[in-house]
Coordinates of C-alpha atoms and ligand atoms in Angstrom, one line a residue:
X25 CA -15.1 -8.0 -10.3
X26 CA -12.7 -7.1 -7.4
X27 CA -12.3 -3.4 -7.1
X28 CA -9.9 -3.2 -3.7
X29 CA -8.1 -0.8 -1.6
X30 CA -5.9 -2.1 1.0
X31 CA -5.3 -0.1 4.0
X32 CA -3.1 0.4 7.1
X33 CA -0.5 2.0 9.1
X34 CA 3.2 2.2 7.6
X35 CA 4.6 -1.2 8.4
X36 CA 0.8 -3.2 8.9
X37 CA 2.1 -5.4 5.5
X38 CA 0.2 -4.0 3.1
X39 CA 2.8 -4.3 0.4
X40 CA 3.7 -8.3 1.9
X41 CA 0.3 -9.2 1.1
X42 CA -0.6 -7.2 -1.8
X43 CA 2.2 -9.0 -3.5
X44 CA 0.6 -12.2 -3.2
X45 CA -3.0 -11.4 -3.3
X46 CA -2.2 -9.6 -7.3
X47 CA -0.2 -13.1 -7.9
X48 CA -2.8 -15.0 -6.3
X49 CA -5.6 -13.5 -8.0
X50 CA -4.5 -11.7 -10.9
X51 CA -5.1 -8.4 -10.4
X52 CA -3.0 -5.4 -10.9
X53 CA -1.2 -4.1 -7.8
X54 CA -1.1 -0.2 -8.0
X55 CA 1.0 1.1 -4.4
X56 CA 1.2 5.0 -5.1
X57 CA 4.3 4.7 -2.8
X58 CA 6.0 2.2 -5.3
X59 CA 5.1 4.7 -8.3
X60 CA 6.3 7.7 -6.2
X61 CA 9.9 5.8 -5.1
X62 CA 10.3 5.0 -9.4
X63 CA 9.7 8.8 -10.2
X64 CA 12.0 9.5 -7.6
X65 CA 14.7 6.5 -8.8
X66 CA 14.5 8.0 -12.8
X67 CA 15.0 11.4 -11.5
X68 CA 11.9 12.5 -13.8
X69 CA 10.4 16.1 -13.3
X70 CA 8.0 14.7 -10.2
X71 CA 10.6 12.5 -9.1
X72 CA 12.4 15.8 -7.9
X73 CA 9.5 17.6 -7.1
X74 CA 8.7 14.7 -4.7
X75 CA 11.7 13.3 -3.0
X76 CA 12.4 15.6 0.2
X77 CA 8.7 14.8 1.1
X78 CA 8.5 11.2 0.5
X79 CA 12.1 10.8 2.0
X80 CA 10.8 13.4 5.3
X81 CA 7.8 10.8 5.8
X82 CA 5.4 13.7 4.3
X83 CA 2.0 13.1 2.3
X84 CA 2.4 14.3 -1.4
X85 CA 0.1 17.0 -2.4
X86 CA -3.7 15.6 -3.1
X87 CA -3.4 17.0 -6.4
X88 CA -0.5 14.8 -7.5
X89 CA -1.2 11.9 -6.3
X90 CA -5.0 11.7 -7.6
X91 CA -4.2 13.3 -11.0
X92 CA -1.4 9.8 -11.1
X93 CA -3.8 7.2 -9.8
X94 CA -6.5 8.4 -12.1
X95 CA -4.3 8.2 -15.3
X96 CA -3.1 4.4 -13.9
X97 CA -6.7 3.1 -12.9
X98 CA -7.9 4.0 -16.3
X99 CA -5.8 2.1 -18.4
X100 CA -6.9 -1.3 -19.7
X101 CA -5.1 -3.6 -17.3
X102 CA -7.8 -2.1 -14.7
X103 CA -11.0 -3.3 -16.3
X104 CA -11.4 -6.8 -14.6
X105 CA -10.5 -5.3 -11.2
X106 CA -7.5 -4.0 -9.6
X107 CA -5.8 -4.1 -6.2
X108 CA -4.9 -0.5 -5.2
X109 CA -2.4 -0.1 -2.4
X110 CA -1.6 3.2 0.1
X111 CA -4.0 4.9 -1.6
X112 CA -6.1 7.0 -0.8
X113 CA -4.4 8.4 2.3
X114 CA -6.8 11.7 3.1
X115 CA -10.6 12.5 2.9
X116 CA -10.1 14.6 -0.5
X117 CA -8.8 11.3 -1.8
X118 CA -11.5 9.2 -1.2
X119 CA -13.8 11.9 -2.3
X120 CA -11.9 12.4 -5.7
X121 CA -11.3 8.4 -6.2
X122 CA -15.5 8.0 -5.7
X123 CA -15.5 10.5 -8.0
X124 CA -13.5 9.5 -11.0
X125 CA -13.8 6.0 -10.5
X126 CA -17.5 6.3 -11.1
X127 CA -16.4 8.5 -14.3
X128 CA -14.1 5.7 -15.7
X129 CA -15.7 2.9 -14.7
X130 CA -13.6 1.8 -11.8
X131 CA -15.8 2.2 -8.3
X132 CA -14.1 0.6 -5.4
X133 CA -16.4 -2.3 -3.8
X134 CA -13.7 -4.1 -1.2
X135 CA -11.6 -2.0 1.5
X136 CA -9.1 -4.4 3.4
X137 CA -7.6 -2.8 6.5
X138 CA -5.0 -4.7 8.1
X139 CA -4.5 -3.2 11.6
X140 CA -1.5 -3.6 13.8
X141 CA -0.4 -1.9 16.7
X142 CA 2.3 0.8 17.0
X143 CA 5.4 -1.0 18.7
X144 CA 5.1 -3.9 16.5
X145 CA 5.4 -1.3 13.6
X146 CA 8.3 0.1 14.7
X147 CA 10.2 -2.8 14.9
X148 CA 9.0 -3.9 11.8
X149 CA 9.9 -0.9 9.9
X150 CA 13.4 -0.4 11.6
X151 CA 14.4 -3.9 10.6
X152 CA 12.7 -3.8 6.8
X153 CA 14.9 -4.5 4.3
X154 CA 13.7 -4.0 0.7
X155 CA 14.8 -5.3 -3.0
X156 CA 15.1 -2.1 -5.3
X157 CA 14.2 -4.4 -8.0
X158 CA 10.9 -6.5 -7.5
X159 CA 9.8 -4.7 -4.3
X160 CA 10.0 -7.7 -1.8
X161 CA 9.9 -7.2 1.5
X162 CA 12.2 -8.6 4.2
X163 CA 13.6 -8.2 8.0
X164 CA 16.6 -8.7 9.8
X165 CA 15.3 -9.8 12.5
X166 CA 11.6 -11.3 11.7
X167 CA 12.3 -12.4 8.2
X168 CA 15.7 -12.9 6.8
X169 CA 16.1 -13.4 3.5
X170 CA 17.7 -16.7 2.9
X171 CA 20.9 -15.2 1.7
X172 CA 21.7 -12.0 4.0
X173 CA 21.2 -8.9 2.4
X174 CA 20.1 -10.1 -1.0
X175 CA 16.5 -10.7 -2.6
X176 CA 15.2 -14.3 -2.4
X177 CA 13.5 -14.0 -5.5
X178 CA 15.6 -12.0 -8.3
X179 CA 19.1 -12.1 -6.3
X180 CA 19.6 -8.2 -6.3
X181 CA 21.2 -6.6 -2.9
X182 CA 18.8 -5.3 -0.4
X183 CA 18.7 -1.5 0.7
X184 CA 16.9 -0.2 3.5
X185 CA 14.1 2.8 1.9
X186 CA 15.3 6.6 3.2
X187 CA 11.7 6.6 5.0
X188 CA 12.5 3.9 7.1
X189 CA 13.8 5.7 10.2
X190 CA 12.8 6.6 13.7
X191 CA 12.0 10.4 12.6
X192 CA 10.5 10.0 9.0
X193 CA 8.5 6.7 10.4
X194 CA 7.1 9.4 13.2
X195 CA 5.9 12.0 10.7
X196 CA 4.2 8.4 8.6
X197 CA 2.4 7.5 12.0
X198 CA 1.3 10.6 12.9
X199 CA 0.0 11.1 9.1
X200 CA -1.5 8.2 9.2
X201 CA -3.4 8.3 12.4
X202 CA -4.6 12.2 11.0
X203 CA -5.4 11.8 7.7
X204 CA -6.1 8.1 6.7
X205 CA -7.3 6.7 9.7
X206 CA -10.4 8.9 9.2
X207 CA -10.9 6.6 6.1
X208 CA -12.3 3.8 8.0
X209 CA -15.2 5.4 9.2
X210 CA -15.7 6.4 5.6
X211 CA -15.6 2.9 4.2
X212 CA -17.7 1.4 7.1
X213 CA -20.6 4.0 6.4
X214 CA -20.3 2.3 3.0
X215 CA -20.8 -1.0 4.3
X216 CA -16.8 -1.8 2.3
X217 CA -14.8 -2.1 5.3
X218 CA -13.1 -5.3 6.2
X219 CA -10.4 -5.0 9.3
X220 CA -7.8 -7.9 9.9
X221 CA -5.2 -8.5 12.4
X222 CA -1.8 -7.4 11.1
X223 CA -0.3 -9.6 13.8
X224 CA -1.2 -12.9 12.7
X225 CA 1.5 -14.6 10.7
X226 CA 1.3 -14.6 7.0
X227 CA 0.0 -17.7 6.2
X228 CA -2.8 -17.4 8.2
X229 CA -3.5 -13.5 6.9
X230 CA -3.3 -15.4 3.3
X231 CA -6.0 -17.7 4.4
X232 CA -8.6 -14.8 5.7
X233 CA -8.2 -12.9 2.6
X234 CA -8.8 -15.9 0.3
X235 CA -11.6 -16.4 2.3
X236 CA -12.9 -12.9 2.3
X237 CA -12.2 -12.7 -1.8
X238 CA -14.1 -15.7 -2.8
X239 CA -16.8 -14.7 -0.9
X240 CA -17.2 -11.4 -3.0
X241 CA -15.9 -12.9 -6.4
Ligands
LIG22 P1 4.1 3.2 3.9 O1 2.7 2.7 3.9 O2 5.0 2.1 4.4 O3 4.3 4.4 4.8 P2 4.2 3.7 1.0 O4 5.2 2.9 0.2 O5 2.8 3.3 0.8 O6 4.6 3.6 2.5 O7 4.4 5.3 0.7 C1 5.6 5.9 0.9 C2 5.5 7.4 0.8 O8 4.9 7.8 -0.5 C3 4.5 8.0 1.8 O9 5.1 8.2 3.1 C4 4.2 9.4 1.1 O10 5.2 10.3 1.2 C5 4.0 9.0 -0.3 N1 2.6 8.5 -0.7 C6 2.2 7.3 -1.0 N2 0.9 7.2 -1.2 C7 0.5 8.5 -1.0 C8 -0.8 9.1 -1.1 N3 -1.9 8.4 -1.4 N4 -0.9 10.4 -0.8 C9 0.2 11.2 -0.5 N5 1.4 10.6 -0.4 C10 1.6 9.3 -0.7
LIG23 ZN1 13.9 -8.9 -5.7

């Protein structure tokens, strides 16, 4: 049973490959940052309670975020493995995920880090263009869609996400390089840690982590 975080900076292609790796290998793909960016879209009670951080580039509280990923990893749709994306962010998180997960059954045993270097991010995340719909990813420059502006797979418009500018992608950076990045020395003690080279195109990404999932199937 594959029990996987995937990490990396804002921008690294966690969401890219996540996206065909729960396609690929049929597991569930829980990004917090998705399920944060839908509260916010319904305008539900958190929704509001959440948007001028999420927008601002901020971390949600620890609170909030583990209370919602414990509620999701516990539901059925979990029990043959799961694929769990931008999450956790900060020490607490890990501490509270090894926690419940042992409660409910759900203990991590892959951590994928993709890791890219900062100016590549930037441009990456100033030109990321993303459906509203089904969550694909494109960019302007690096990856047109086929049609401009609009979603190669479901045909809805693309919008660019409010985080996705010079001064809330700062605040992301600096968060990450603070309060996840201290992760990986967390996940290597525990012998889960697995980096990759957020640079290489995707096919070849796709290839590693195929290889790297059959070998712990
Ligand atoms: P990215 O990895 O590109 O920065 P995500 O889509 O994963 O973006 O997350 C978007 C935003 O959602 C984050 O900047 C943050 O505000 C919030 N968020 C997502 N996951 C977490 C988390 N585990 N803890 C706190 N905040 C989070
Ligand atoms: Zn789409």
């Amino acid at each position: 049973m594959l029990n996987i975080i995937l990490m990396g900076p804002p921008g690294a292609g966690k969401g890219t490959h996540a996206k065909w790796l729960s396609t690929e290998w049929h597991l569930p793909h829980i990004s917090t940052g998705d399920m944060f960016r839908e509260a916010m879209a319904s305008g539900s009670e958190l929704g509001n309670k959440i948007k001028d951080i999420v927008n601002g580039g901020g971390l949600v509280s620890d609170e909030l975020t583990c209370e919602l990923v414990k509620e999701r990893l516990s539901r059925e749709d979990c029990a043959n493995g799961y694929l769990l994306d931008g999450f956790p962010r900060t020490i607490p998180q890990a501490e509270a995920l090894a926690s419940f997960g042992k409660e409910i059954g759900r203990e991590v045993n892959l951590v994928i880090d993709i890791e890219c270097p900062s100016d590549v991010l930037i441009k990456r995340i100033s030109g990321r263009r993303v459906c509203p719909k089904c969550g694909a990813s494109f960019n302007v420059e690096t990856m047109k869609p086929k049609v401009e502006g609009v979603c190669d797979y479901c045909g809805t418009p693309l919008i660019q996400r409010k985080d996705d500018n010079a001064s809330s992608f700062a605040v992301r950076l600096e968060n990450y390089h603070k309060s996840t990045a201290p992760l990986l020395d967390f996940y290597k003690k525990a012998g889960l840690l697995h980096s990759f080279d957020g640079t290489l195109p995707i096919l070849n990404m796709e290839a590693e982590l195929g290889a790297l999932l059959k070998s712990k199937e």
